[in-house]
Tab-separated table of N, CA and C in Angstrom:
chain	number	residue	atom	x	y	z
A	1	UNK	N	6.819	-74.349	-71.456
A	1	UNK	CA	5.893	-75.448	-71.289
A	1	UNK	C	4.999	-75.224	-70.065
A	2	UNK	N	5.602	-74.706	-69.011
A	2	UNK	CA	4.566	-74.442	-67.903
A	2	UNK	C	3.706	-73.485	-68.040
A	3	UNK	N	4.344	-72.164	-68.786
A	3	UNK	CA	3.047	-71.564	-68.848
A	3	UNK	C	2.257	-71.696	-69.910
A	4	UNK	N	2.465	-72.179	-70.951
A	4	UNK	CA	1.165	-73.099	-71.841
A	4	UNK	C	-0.035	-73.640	-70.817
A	5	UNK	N	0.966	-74.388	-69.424
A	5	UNK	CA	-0.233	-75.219	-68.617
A	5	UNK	C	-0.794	-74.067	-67.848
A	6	UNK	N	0.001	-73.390	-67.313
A	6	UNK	CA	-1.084	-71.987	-66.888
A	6	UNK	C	-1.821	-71.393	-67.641
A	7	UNK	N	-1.932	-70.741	-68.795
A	7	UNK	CA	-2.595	-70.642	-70.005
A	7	UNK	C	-3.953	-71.019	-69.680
A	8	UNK	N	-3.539	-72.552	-69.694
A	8	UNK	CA	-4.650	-73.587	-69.973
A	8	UNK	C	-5.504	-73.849	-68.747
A	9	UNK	N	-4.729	-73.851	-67.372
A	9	UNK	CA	-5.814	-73.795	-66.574
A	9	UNK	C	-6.356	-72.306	-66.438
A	10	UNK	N	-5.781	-71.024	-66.343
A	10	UNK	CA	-6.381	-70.145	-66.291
A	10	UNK	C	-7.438	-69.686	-67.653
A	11	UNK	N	-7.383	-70.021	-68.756
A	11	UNK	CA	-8.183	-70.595	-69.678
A	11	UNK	C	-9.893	-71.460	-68.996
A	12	UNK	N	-9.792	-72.208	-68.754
A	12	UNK	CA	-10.515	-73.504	-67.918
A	12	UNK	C	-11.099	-72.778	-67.232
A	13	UNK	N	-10.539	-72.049	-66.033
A	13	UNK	CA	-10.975	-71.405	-64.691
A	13	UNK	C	-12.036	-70.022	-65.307
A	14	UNK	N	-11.915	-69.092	-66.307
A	14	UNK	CA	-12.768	-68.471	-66.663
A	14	UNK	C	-13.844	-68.710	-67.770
A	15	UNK	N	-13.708	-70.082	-67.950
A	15	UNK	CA	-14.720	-70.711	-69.138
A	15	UNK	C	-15.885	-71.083	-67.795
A	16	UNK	N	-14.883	-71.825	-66.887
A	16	UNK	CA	-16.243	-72.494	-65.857
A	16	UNK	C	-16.476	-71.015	-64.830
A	17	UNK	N	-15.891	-69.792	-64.803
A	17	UNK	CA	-16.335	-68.860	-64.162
A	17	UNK	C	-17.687	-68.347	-64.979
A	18	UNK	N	-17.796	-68.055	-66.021
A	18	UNK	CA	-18.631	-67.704	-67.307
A	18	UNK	C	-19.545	-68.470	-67.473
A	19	UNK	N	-19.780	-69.633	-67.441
A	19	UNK	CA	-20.931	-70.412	-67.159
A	19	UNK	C	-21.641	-70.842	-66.265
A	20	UNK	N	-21.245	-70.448	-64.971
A	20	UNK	CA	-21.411	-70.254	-63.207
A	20	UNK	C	-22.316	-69.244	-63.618
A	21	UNK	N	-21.691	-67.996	-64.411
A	21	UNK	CA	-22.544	-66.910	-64.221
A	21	UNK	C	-23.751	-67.182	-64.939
A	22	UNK	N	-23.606	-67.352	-66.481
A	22	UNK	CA	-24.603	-67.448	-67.333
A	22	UNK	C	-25.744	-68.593	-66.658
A	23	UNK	N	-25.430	-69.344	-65.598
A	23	UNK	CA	-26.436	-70.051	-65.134
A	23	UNK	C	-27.295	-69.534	-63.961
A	24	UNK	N	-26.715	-68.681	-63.614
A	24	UNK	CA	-27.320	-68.274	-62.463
A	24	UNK	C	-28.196	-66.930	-63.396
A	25	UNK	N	-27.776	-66.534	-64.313
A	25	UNK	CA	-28.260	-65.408	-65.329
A	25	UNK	C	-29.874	-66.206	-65.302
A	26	UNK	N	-29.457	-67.714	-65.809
A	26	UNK	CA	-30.905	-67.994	-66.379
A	26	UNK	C	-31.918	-68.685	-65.215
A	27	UNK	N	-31.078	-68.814	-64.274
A	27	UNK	CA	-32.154	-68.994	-63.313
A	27	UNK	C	-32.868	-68.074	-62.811
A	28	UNK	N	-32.382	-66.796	-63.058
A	28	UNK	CA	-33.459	-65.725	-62.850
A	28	UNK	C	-34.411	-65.045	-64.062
A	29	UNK	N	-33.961	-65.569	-65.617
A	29	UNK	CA	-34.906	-64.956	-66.424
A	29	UNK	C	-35.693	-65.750	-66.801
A	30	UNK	N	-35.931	-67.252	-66.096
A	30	UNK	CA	-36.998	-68.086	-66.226
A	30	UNK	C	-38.072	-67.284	-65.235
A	31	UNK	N	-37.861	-66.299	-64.392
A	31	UNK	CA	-38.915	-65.964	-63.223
A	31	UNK	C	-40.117	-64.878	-64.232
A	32	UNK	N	-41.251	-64.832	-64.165
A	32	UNK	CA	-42.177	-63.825	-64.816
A	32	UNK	C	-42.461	-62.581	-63.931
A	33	UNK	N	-42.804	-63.526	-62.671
A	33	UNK	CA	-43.577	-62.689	-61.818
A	33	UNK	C	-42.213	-61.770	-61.346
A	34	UNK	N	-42.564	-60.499	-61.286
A	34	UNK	CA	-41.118	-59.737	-60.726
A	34	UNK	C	-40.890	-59.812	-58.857
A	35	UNK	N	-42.328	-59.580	-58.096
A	35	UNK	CA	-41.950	-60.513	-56.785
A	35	UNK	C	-41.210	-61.616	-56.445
A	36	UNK	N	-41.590	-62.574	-57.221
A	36	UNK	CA	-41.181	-63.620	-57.455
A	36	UNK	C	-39.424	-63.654	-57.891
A	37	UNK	N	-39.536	-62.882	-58.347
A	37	UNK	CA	-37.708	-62.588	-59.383
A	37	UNK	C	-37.057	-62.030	-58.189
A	38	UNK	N	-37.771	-60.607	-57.473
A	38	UNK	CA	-36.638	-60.006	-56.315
A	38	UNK	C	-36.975	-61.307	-55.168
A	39	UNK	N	-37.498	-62.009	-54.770
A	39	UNK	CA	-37.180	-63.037	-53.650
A	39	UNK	C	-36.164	-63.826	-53.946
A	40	UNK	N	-35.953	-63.730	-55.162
A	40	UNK	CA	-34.927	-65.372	-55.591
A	40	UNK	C	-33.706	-64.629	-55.608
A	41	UNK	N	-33.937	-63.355	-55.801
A	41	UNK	CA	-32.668	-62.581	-55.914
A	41	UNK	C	-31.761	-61.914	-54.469
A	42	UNK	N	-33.052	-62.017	-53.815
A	42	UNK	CA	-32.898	-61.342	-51.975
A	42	UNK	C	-32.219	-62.746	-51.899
A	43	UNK	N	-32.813	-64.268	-52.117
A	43	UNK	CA	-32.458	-65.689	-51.381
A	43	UNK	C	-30.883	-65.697	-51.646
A	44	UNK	N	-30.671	-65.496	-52.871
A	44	UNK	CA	-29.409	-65.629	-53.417
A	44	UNK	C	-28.194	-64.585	-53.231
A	45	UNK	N	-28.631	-64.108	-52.864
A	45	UNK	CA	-27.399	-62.350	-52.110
A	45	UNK	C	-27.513	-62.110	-50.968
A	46	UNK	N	-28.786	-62.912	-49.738
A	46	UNK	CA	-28.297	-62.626	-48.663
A	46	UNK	C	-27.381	-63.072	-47.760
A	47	UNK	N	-27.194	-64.306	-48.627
A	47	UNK	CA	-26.269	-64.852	-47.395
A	47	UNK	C	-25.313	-64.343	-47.699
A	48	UNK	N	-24.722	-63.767	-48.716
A	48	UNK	CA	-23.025	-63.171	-49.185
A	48	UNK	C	-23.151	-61.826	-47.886
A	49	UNK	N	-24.303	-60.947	-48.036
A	49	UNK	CA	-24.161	-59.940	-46.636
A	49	UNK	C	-23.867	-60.730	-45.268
A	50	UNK	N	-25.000	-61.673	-44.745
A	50	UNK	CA	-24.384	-62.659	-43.952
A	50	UNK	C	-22.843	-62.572	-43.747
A	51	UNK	N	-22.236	-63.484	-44.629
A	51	UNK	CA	-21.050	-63.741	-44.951
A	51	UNK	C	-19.831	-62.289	-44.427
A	52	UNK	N	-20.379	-61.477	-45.171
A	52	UNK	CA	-19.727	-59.944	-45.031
A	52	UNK	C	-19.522	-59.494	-43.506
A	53	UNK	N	-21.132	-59.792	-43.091
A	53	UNK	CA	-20.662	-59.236	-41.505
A	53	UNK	C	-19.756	-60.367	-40.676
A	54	UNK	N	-20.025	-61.374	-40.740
A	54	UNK	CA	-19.053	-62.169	-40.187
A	54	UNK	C	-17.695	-61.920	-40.280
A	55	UNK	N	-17.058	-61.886	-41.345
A	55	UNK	CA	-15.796	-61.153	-41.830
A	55	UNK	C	-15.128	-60.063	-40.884
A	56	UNK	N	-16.387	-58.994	-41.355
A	56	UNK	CA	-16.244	-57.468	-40.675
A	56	UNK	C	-16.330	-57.833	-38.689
A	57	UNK	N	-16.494	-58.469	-38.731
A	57	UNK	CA	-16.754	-58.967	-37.043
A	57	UNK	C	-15.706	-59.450	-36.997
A	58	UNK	N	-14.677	-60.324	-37.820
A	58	UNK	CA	-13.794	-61.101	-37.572
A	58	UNK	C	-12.740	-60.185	-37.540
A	59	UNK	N	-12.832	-59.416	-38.479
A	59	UNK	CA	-11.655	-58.845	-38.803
A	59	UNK	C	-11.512	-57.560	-38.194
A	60	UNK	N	-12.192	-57.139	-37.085
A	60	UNK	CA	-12.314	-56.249	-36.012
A	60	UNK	C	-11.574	-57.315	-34.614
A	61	UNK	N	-11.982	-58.565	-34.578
A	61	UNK	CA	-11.769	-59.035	-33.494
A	61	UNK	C	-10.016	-59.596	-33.541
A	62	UNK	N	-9.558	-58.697	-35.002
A	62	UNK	CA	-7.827	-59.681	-34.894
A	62	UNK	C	-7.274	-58.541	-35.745
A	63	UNK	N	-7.518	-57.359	-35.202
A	63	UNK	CA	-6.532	-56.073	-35.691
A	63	UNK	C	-5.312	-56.093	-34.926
A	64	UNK	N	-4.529	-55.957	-35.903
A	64	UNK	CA	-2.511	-56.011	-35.197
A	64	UNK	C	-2.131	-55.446	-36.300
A	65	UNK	N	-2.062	-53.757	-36.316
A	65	UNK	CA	-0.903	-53.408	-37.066
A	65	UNK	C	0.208	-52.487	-35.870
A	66	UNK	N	1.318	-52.404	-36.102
A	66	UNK	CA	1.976	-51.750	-35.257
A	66	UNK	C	2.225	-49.936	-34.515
A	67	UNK	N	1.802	-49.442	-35.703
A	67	UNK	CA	1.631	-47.938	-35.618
A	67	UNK	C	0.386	-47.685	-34.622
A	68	UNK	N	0.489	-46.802	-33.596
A	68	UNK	CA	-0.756	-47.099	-32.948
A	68	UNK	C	-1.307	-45.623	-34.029
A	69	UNK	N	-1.512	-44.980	-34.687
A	69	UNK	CA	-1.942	-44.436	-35.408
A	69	UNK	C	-2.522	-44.836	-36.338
A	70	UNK	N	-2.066	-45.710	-36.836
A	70	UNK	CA	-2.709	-46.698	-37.746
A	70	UNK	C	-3.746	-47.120	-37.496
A	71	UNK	N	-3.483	-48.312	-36.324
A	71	UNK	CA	-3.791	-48.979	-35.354
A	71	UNK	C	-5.698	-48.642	-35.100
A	72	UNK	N	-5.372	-47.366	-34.365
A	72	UNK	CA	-6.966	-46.585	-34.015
A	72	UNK	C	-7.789	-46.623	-35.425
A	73	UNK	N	-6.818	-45.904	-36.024
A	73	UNK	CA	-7.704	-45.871	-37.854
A	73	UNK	C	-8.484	-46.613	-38.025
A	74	UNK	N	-7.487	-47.971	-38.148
A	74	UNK	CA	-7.792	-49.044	-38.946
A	74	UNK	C	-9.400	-49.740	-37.946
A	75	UNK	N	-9.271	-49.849	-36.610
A	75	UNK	CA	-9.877	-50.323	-35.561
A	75	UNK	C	-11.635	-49.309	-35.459
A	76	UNK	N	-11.540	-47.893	-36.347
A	76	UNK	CA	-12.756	-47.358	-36.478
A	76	UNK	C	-12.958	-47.315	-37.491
A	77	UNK	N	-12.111	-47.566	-38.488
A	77	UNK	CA	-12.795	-48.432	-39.950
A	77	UNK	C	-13.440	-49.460	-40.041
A	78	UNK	N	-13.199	-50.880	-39.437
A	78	UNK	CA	-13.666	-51.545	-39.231
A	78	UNK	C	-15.072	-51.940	-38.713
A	79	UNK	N	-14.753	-50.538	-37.556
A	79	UNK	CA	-16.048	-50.457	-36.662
A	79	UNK	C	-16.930	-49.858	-37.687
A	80	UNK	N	-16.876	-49.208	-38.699
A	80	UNK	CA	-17.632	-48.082	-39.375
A	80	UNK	C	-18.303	-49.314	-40.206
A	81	UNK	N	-17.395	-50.074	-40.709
A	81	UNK	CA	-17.693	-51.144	-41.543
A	81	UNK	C	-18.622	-52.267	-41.265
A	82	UNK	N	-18.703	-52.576	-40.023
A	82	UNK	CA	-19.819	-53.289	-39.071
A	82	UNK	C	-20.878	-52.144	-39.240
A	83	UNK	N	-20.640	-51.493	-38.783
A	83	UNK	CA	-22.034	-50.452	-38.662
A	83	UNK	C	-22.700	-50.653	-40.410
A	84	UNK	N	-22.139	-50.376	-41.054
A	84	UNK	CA	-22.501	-50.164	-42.339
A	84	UNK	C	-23.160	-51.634	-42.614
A	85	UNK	N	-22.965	-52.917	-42.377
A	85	UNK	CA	-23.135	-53.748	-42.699
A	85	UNK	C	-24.160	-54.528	-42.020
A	86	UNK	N	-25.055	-53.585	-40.849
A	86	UNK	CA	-25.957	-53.777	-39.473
A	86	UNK	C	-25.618	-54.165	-38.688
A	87	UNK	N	-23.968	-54.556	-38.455
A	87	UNK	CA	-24.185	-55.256	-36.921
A	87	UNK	C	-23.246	-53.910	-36.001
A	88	UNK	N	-24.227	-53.705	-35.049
A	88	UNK	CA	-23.872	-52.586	-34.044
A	88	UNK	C	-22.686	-52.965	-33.286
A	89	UNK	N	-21.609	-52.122	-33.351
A	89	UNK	CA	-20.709	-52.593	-32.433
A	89	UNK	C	-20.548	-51.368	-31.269
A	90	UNK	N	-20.897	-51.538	-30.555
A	90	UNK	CA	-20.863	-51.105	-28.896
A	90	UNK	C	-19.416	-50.366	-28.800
A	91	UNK	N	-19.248	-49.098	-28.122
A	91	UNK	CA	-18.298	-48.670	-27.713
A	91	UNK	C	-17.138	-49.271	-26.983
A	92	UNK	N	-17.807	-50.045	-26.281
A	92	UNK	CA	-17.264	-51.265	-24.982
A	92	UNK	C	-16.446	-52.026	-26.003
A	93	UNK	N	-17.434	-52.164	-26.839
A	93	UNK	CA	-16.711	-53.480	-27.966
A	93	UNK	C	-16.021	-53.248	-28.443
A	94	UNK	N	-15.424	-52.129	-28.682
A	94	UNK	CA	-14.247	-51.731	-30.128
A	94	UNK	C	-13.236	-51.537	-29.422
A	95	UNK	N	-13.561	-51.156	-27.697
A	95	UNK	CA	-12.233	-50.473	-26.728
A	95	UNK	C	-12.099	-52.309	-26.626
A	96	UNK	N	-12.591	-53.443	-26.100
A	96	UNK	CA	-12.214	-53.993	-25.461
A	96	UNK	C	-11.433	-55.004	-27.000
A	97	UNK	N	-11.999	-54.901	-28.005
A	97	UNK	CA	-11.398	-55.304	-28.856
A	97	UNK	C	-9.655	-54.650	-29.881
A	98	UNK	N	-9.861	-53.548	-29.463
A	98	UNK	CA	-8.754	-53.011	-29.586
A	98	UNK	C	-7.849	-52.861	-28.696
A	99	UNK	N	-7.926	-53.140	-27.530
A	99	UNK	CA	-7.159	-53.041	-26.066
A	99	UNK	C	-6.310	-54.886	-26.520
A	100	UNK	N	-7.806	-55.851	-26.718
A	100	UNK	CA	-6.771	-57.017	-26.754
A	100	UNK	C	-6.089	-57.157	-28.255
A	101	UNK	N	-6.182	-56.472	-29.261
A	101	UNK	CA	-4.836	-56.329	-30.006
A	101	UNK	C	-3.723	-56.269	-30.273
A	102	UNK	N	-3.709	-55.089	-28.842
A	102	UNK	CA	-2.310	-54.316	-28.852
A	102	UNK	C	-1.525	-55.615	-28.208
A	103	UNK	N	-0.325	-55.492	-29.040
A	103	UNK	CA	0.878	-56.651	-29.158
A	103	UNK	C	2.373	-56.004	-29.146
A	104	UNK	N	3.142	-56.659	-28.717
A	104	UNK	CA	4.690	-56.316	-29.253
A	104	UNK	C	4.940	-55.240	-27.789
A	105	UNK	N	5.803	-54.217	-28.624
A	105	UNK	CA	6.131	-53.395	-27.637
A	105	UNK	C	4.877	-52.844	-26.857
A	106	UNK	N	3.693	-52.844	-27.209
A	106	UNK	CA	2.595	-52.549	-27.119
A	106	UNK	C	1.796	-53.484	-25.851
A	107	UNK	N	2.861	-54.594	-25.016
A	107	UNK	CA	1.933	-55.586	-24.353
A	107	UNK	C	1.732	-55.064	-22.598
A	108	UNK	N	2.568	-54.467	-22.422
A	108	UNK	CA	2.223	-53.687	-21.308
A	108	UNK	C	1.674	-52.417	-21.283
A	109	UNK	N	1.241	-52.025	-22.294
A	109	UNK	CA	-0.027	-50.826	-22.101
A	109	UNK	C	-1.062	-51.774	-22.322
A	110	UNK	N	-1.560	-52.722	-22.765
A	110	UNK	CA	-2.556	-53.712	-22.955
A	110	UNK	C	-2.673	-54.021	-21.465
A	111	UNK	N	-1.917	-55.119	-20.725
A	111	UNK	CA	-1.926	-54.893	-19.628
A	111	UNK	C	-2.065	-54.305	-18.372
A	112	UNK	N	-1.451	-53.125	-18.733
A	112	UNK	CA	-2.660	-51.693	-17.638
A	112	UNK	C	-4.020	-51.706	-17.658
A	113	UNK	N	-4.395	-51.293	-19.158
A	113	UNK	CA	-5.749	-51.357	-19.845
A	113	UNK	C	-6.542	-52.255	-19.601
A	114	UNK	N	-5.952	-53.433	-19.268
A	114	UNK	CA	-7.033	-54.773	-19.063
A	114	UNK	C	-7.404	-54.876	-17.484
A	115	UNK	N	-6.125	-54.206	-16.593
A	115	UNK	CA	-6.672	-54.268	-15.220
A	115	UNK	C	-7.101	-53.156	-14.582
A	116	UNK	N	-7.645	-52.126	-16.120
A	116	UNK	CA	-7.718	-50.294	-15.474
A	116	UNK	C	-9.268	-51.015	-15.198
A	117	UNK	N	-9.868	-51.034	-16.480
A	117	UNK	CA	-11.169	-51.480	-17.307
A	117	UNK	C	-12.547	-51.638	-15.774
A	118	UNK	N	-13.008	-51.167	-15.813
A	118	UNK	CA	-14.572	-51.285	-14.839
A	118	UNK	C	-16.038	-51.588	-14.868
């Protein structure tokens, strides 16, 4: 019986996903002019990049995995990922953002690091 009701809302959830789309489909093939078509199309996808770098900013500013091997990886992926996405992240920025990461057994090398720093 419950999953009949899952069924049914996951049913529901891709009927109204499918018509989200098909509407946004036709709000762009009412456009003639093709200027006109890529502006509505730039209006409507930029803020999701927006959106993206914020993320990629966020999710640089709260890296904690434990391996410091990882750790670096993951912390110039991120950075690569800002870059890729236009927002420049500064050398300064990735050390001082990865310095305040380090956690756990990891809190007194953070601590050196924060009172080496010049």
């Amino acid at each position: 019986m419950r999953l009949s009701g899952f069924r049914k809302t996951q049913t529901q959830l891709h009927t109204l996903s499918y018509r989200s789309q098909m509407i946004k489909r036709l709000h762009f093939t009412a456009e003639d002019n093709a200027k006109m078509l890529w502006d509505k199309i730039r209006v409507t996808f930029l803020g999701q990049g927006e959106d993206r770098k914020i993320d990629a900013a966020n999710e640089l500013k709260h890296i904690r995995i434990k391996n410091v091997g990882e750790y670096i990886a993951r912390a110039l992926k991120v950075s690569t990922k800002c870059h890729s996405l236009g927002w420049e992240v500064s050398p300064r920025e990735l050390v001082y953002h990865t310095v305040r990461g380090l956690n756990g057994k990891f809190s007194k090398v953070r601590d050196i690091l924060k009172t080496q720093r010049g």
